[in-house]
Tab-separated table of C-alpha atoms and ligand atoms in Angstrom:
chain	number	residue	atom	x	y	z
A	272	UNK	CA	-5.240	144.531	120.347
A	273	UNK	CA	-2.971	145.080	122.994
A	274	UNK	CA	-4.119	148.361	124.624
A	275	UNK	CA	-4.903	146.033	127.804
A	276	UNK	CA	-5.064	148.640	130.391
A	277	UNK	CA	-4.724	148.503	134.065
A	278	UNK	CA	-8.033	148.892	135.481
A	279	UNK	CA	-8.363	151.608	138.056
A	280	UNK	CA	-8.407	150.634	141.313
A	281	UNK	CA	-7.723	147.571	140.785
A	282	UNK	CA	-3.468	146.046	141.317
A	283	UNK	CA	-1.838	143.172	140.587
A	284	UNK	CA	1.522	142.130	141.653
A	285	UNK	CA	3.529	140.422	139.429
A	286	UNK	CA	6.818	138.589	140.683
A	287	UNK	CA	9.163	137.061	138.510
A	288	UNK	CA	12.662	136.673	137.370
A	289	UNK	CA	14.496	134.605	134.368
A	290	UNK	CA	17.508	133.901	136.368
A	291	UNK	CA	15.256	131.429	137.598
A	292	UNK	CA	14.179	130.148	134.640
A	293	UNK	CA	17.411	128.974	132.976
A	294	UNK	CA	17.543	125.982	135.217
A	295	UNK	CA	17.576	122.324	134.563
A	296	UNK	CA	16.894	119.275	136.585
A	297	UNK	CA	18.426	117.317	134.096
A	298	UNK	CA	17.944	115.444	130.775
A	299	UNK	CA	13.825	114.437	130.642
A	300	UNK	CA	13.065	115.491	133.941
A	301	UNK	CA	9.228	116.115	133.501
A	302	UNK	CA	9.867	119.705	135.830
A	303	UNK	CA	11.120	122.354	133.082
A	304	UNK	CA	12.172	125.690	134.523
A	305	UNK	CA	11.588	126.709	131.039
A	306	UNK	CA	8.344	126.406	131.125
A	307	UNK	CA	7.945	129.766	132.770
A	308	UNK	CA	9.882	131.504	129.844
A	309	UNK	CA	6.727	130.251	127.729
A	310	UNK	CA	4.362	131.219	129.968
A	311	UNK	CA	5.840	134.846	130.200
A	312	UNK	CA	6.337	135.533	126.502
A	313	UNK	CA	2.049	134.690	125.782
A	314	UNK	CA	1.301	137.164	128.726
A	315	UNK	CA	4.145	139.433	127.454
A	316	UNK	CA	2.928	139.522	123.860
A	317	UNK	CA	-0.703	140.319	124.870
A	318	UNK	CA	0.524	143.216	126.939
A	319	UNK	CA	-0.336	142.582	130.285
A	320	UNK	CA	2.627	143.119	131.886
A	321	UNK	CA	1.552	146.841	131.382
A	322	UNK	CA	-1.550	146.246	133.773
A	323	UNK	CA	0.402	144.914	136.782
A	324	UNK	CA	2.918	146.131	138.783
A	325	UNK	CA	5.925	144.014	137.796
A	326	UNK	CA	8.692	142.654	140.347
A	327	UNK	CA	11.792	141.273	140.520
A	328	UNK	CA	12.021	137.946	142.207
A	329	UNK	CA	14.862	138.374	144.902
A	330	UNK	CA	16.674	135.475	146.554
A	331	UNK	CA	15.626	134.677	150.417
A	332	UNK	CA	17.220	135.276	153.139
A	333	UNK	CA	18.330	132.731	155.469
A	334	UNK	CA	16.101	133.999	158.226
A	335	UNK	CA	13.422	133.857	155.649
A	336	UNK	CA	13.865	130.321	154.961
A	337	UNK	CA	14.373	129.433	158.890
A	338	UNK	CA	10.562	130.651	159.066
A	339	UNK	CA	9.752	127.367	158.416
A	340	UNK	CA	12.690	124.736	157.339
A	341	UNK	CA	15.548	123.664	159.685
A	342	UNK	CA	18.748	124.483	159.739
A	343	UNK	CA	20.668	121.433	159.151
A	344	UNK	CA	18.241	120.836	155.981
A	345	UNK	CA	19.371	124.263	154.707
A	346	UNK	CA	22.954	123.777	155.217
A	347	UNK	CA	23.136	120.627	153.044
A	348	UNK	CA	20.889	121.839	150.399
A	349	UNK	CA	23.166	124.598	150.012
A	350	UNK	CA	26.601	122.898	149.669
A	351	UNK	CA	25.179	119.778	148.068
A	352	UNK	CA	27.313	118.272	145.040
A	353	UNK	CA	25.654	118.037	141.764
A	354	UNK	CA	25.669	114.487	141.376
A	355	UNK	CA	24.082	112.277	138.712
A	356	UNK	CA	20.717	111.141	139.589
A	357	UNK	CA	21.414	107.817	141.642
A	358	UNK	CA	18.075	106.334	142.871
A	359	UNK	CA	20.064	103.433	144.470
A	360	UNK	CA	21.834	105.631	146.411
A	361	UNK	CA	19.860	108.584	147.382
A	362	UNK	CA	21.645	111.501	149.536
A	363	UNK	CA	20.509	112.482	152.977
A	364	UNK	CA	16.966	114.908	153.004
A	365	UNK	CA	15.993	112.523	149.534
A	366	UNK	CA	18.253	114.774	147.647
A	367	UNK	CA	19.753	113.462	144.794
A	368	UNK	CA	17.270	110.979	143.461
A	369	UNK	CA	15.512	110.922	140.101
A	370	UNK	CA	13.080	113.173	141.976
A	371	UNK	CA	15.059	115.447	143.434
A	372	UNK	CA	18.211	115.924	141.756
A	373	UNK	CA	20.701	118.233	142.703
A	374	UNK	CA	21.629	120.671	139.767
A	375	UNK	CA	23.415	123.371	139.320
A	376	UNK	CA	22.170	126.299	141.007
A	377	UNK	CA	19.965	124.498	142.765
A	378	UNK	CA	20.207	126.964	145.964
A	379	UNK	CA	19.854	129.785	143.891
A	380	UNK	CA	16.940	128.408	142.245
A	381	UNK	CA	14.996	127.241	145.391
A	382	UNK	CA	15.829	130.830	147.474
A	383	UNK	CA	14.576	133.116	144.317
A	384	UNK	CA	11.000	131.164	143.694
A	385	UNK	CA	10.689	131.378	147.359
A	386	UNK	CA	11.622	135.162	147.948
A	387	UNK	CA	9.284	135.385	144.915
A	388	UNK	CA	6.391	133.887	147.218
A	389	UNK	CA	7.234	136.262	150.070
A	390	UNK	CA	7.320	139.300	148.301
A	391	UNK	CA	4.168	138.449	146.766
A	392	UNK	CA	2.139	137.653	150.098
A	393	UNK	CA	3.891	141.044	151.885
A	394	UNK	CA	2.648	142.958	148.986
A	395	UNK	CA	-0.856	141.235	149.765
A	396	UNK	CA	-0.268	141.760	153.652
A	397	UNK	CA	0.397	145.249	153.379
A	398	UNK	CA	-2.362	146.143	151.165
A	399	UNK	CA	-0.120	146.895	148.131
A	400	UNK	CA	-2.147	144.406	146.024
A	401	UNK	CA	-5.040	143.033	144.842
A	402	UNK	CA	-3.699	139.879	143.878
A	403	UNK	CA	-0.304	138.987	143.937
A	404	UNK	CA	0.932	136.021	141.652
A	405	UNK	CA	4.426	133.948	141.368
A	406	UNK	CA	4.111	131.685	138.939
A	407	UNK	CA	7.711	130.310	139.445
A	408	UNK	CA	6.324	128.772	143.144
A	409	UNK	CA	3.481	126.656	144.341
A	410	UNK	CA	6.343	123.659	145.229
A	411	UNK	CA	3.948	121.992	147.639
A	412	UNK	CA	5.562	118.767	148.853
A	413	UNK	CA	8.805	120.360	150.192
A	414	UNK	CA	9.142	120.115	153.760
A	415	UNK	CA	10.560	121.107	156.534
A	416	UNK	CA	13.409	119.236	156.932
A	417	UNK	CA	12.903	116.868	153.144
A	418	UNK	CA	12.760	117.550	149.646
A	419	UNK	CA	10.009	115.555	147.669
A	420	UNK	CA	8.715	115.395	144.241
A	421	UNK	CA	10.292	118.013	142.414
A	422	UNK	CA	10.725	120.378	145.461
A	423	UNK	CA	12.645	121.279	147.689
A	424	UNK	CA	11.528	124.745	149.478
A	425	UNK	CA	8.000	124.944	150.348
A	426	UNK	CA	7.564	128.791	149.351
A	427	UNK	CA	3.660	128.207	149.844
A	428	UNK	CA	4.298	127.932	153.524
A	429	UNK	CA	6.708	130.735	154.013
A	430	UNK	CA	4.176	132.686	152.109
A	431	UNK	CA	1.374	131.542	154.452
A	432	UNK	CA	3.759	132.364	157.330
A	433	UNK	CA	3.974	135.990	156.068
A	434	UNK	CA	0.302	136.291	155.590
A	435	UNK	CA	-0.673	135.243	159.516
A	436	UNK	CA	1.516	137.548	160.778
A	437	UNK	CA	-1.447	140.157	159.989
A	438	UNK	CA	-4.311	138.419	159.550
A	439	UNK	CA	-5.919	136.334	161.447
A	440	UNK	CA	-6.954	132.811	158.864
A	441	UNK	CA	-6.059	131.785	155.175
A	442	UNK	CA	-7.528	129.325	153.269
A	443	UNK	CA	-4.822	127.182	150.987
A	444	UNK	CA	-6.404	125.577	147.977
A	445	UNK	CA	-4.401	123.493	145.705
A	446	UNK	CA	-6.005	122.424	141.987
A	447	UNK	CA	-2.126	120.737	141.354
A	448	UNK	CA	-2.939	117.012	140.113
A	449	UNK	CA	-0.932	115.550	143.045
A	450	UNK	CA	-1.846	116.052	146.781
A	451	UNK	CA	-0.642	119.326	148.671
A	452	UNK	CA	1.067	116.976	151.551
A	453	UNK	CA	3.581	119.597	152.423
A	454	UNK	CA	1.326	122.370	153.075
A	455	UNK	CA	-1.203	120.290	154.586
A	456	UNK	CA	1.504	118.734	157.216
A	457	UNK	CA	3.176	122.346	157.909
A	458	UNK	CA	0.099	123.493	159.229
A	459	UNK	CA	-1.680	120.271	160.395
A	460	UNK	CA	-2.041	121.245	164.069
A	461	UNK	CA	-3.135	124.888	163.456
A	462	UNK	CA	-6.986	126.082	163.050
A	463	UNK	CA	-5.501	129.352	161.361
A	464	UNK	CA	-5.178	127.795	158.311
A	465	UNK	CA	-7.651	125.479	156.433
A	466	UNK	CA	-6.470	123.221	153.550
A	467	UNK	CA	-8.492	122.054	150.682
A	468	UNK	CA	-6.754	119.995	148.450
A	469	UNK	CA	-8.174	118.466	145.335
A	470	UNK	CA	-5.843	115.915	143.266
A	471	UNK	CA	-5.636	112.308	141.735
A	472	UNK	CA	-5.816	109.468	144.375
A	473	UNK	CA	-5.301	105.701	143.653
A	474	UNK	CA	-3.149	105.052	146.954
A	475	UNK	CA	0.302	104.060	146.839
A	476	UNK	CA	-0.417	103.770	142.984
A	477	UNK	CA	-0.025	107.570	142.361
A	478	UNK	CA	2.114	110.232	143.768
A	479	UNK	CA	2.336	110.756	147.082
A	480	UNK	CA	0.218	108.568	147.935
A	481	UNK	CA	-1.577	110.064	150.563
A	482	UNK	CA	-4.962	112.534	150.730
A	483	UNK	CA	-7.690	110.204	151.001
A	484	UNK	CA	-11.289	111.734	152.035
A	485	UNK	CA	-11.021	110.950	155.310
A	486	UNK	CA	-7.460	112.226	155.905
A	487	UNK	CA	-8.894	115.202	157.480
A	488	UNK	CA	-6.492	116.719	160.462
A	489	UNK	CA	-5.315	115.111	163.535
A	490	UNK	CA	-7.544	112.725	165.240
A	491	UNK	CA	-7.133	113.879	168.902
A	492	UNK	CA	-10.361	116.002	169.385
A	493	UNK	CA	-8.642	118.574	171.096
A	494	UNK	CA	-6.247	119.401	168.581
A	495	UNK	CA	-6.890	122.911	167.159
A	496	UNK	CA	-5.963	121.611	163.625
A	497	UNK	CA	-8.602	118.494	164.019
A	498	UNK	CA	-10.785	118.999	161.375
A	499	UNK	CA	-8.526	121.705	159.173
A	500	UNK	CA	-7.842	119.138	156.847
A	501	UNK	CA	-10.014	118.585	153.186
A	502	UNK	CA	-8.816	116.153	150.959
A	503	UNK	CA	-10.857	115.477	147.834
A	504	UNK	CA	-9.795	111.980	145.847
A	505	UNK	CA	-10.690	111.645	142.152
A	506	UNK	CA	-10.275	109.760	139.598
A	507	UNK	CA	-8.920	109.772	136.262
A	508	UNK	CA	-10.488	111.856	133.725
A	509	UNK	CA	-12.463	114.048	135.676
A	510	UNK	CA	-14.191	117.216	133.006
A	511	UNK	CA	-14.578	120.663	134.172
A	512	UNK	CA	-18.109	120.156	134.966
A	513	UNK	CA	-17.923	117.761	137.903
A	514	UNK	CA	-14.687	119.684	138.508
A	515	UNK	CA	-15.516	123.071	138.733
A	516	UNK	CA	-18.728	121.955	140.510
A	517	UNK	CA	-16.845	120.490	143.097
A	518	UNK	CA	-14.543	123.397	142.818
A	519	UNK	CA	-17.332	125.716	143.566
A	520	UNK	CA	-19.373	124.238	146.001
A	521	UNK	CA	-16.186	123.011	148.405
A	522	UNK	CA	-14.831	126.710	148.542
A	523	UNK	CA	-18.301	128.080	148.804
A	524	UNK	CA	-18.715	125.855	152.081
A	525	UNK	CA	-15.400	126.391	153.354
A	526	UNK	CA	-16.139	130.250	153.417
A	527	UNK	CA	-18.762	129.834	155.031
A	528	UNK	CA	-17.876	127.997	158.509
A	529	UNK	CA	-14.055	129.228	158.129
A	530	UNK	CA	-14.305	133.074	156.966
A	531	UNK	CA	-10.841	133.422	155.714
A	532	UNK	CA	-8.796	136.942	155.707
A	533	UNK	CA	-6.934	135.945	152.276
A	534	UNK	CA	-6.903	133.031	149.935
A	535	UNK	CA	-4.011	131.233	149.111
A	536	UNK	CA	-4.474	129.190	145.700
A	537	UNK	CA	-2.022	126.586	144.429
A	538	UNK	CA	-2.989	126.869	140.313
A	539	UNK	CA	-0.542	123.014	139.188
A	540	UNK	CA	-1.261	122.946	135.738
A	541	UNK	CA	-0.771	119.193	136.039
A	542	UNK	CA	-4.814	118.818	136.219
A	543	UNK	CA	-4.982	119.928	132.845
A	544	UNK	CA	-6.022	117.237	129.782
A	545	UNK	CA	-2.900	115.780	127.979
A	546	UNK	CA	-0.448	116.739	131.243
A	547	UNK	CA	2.526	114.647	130.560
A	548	UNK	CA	2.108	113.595	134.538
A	549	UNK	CA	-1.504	113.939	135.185
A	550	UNK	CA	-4.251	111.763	134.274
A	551	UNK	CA	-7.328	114.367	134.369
A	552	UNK	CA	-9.785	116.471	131.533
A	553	UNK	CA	-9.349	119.703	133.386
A	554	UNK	CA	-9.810	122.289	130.331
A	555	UNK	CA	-7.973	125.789	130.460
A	556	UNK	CA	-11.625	127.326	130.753
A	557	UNK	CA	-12.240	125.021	133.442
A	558	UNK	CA	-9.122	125.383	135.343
A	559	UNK	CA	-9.592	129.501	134.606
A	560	UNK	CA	-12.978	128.973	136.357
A	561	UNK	CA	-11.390	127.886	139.595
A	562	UNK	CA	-9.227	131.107	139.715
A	563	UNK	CA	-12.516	133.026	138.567
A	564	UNK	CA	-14.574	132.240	141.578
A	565	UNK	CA	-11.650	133.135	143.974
A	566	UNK	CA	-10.902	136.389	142.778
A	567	UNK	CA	-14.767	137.181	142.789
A	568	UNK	CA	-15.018	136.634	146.540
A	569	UNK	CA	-12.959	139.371	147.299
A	570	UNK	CA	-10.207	138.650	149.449
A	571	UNK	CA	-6.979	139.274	149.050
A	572	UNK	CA	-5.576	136.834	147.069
A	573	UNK	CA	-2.133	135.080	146.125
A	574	UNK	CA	-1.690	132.884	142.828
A	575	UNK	CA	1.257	130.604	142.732
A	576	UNK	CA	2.147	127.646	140.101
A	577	UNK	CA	2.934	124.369	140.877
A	578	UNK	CA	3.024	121.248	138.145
A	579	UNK	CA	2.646	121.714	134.924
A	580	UNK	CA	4.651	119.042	132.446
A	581	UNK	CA	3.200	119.542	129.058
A	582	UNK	CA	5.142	123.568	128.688
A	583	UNK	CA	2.607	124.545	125.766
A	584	UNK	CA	-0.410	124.179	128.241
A	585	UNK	CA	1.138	125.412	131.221
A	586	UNK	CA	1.819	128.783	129.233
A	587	UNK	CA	-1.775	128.923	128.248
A	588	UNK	CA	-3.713	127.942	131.276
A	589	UNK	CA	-1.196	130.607	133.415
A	590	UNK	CA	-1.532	133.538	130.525
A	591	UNK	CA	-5.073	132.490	130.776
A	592	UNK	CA	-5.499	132.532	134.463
A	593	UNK	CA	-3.131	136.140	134.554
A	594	UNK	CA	-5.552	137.626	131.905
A	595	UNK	CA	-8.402	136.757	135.040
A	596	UNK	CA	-6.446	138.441	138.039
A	597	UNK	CA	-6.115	141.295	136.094
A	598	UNK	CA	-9.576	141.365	134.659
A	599	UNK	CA	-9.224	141.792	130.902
A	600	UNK	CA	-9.692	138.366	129.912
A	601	UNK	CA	-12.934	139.052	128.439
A	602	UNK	CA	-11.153	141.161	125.975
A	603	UNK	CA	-8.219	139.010	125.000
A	604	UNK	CA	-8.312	137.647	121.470
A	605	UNK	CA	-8.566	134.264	121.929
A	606	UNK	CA	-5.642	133.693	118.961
A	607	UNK	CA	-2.418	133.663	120.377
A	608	UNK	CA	-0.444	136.519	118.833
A	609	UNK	CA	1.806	136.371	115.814
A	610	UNK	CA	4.486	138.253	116.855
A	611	UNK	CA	4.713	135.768	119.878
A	612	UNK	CA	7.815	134.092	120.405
A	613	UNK	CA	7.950	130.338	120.212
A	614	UNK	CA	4.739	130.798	118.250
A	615	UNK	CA	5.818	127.439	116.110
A	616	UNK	CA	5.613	125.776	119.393
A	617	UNK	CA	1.993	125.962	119.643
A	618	UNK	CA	1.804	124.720	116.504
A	619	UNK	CA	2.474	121.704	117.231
A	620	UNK	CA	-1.233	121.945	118.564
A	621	UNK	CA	-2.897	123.551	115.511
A	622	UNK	CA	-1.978	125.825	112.527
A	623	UNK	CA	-4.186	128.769	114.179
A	624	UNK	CA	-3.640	128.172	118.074
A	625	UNK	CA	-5.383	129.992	120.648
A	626	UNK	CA	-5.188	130.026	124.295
A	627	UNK	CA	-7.838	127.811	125.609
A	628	UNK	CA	-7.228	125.152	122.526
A	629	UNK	CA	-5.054	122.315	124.329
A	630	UNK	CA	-4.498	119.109	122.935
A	631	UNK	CA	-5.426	116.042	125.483
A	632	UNK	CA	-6.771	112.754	124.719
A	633	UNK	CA	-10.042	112.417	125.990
A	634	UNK	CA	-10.009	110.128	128.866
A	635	UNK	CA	-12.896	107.871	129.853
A	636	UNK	CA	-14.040	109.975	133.024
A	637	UNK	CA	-13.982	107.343	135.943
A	638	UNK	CA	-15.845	109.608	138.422
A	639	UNK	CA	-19.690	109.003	139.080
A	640	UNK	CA	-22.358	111.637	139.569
A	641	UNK	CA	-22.517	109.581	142.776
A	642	UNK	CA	-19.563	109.375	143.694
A	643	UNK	CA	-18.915	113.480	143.823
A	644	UNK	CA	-22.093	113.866	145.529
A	645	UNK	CA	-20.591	111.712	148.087
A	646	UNK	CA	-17.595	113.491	148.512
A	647	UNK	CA	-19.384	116.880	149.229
A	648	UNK	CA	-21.688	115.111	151.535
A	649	UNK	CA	-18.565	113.705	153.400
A	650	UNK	CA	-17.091	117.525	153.342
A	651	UNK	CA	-20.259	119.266	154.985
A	652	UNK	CA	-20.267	116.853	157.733
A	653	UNK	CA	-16.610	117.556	158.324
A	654	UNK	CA	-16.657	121.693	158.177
A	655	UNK	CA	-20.202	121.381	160.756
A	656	UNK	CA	-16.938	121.100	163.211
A	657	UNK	CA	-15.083	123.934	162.000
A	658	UNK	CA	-16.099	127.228	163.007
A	659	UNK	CA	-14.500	130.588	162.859
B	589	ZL4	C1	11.305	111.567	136.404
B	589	ZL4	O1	11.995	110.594	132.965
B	589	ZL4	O2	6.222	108.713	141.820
B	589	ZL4	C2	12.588	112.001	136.751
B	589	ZL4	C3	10.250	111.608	137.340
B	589	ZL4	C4	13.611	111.929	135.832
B	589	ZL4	C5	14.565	111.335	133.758
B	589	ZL4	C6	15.197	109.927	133.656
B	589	ZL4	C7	15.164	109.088	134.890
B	589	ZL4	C8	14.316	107.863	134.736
B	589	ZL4	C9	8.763	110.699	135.708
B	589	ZL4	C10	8.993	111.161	136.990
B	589	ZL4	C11	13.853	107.255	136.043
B	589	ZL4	C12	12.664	107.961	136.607
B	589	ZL4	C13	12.119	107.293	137.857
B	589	ZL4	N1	13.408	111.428	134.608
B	589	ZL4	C14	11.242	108.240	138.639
B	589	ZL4	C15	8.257	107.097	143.282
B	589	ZL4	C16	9.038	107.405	142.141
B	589	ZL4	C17	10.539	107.307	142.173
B	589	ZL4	C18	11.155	108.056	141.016
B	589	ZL4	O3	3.467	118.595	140.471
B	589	ZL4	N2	10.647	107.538	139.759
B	589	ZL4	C19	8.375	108.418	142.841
B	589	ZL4	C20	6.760	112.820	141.813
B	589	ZL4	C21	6.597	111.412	141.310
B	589	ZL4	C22	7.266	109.227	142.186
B	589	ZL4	C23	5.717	113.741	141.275
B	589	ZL4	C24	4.862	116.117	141.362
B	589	ZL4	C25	5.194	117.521	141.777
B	589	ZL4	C26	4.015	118.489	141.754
B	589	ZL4	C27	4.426	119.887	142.255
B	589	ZL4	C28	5.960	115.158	141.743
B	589	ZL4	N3	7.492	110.547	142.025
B	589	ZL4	C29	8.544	106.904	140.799
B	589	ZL4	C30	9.176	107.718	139.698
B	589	ZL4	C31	12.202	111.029	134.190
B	589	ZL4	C32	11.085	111.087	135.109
B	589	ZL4	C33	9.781	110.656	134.775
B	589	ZL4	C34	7.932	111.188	137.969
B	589	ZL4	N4	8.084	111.309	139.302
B	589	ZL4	C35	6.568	111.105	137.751
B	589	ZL4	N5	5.926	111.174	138.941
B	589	ZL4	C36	6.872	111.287	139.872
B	589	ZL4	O4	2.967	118.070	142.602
B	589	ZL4	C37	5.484	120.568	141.490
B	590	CA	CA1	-3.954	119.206	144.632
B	591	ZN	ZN1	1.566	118.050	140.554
């Protein structure tokens, strides 16, 4: 018990920082900061921390940010009031909504997750790592000049940014219950970068509303980002078998006609059973198995976070998913440790919790055998036009 040792060869970038973790978006705001606190004490009381190479998470710099959001955008965000959520009266950039409040801190908070991000994809850039992981980013709707459901800085495409400047294509694949709009629109003319998105879509009925199957890139032919766009819709419920089939066989097919140089994977614990915000039966095994099959392709690869509303099983499904980068998950003992703190929290679950034990309701899984089959079917006619 806890003699988890780095394995040689082998490095994995850690980047993290509390100051970021002690804010609040205000009273029952599903997004809890806090969240990551519980997620680094399980990883911290099974020792891991000893097998990666731990970091910091800095603030970004202004020219940083400029990499990708404008100017006037950054401005406000920095010298906006904290105000009282108003959604009758929204402030410019939809700041200041139920959303999007602005709290206090809020700059500080937005620059450090994404200076987190850009550390972590330089480290991956130069060869320094492995895998790199921020578990404090993945805040995929932000863009450039607009902040949107629960973020405000897209750190996923300044880390992207950071990552072409050396290599030549990344794959982005998001798991995160909701649809990776942000990412998918920064880079939406662009045939460096594909995006795969998988996520919950009823239309306007569920958050944000867009990422239909055939939402798939611009629809001029000679666009360079015509085609660079996957979108897979489900529906509620979905298990980790159809899921991490789907998982497997997408990615597998995108490698092929795309050939990325890294992989850049969006890990929203919001597709996990009994997600405060997400309606799927995603199991931390299941959601583990995506992460599984991207570190064993071989690439470099970056982790980041994303949703995540029920704290307990974000904690587990990231300590979980850390245990993989690293490789000693094989030899974790599947109880939680005593000495943990917040130990009583998981509790709540079961009197002898473990890591992959999460409570969710069942739901009644909505998504035929047909209807998946479809969706890959619809996926391998789309990458036959996208070629490396
Ligand atoms: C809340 O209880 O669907 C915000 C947001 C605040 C506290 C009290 C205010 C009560 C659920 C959500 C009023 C809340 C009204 N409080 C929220 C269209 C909406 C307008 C706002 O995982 N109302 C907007 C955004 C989504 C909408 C999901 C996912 C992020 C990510 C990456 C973002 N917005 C309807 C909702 C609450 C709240 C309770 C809420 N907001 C649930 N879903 C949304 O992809 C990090
Ligand atoms: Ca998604
Ligand atoms: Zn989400």
């Amino acid at each position: 018990r806890n003699g988890i040792t780095r394995p040689k060869g082998w490095t994995v970038s850690w980047h993290s920082n509390p100051a970021i973790e002690k804010h609040h978006f205000g009273h029952s705001h599903p997004m809890k900061p806090w969240r990551l606190t519980l997620s680094k004490s399980l990883i911290m009381s099974y020792g891991m921390h000893a097998a990666m190479d731990t970091y910091e998470s800095r603030v970004a710099t202004r020219e940083e940010l400029e990499d990708f959001h404008s100017e006037d955008y950054l401005d406000f965000l920095k010298t906006a009031k904290v105000a009282l959520p108003d959604d009758t009266e929204v402030m410019p950039y939809n700041l200041g909504g139920s959303d999007c409040p602005v709290f206090d801190g809020l700059f500080t908070y937005c620059s450090m997750y994404a200076g987190a991000s850009i550390d972590a994809a330089r480290k991956l850039a130069n060869e320094e790592a492995d895998i790199a992981v921020n578990w404090s980013g993945g805040l995929h709707h932000a863009k450039k000049a607009e902040a949107s459901g629960f973020c405000y800085v897209n750190d996923i495409v300044l880390a992207i940014l950071q990552l072409l400047r050396k290599m030549p294509r990344v794959l982005y694949i998001d798991i995160d219950v909701h649809h990776g709009d942000g990412v998918e629109e920064a880079f939406w003319s662009s045939d460096r970068v594909l995006t795969l998105s998988m996520h919950k879509y009823d239309g306007m009925n569920f958050f944000p509303g867009t990422g239909d199957l055939d939402r798939t890139g611009p629809i001029d032919e000679g666009n360079p980002g015509a085609h660079h766009a996957i979108n897979v819709p489900l529906l509620d419920g979905i298990d980790d078998e159809q899921y991490v089939w789907l998982f497997k066989t997408i990615v597998g097919m995108c490698l092929e006609q795309f050939r990325p140089s890294a992989i850049v994977l969006q890990c929203g614990a919001d597709s996990l059973a009994g997600d405060r915000l997400g309606r799927f039966n995603v199991q931390v095994q299941g959601h583990g198995a995506c992460i599984a099959f991207c570190k064993s392709l071989g690439l470099p690869l970056l982790l980041v976070g994303g949703g995540g509303y029920t704290p307990r099983n974000v904690a587990r499904a990231w300590a979980h998913e850390t245990s993989i980068a690293i490789g000693c998950d094989a030899t974790l003992d599947p109880i939680i440790p005593d000495h943990t703190p917040f130990k009583e929290y998981f509790r709540y679950d079961t009197i002898f919790p473990t890591l992959e034990q999460i409570l969710g309701d069942p739901r009644p899984n909505r998504n035929s055998a047909k209807r998946v089959n479809d969706i890959v079917q619809s996926i391998r006619e789309q990458l036959r036009m996208v070629n490396f």
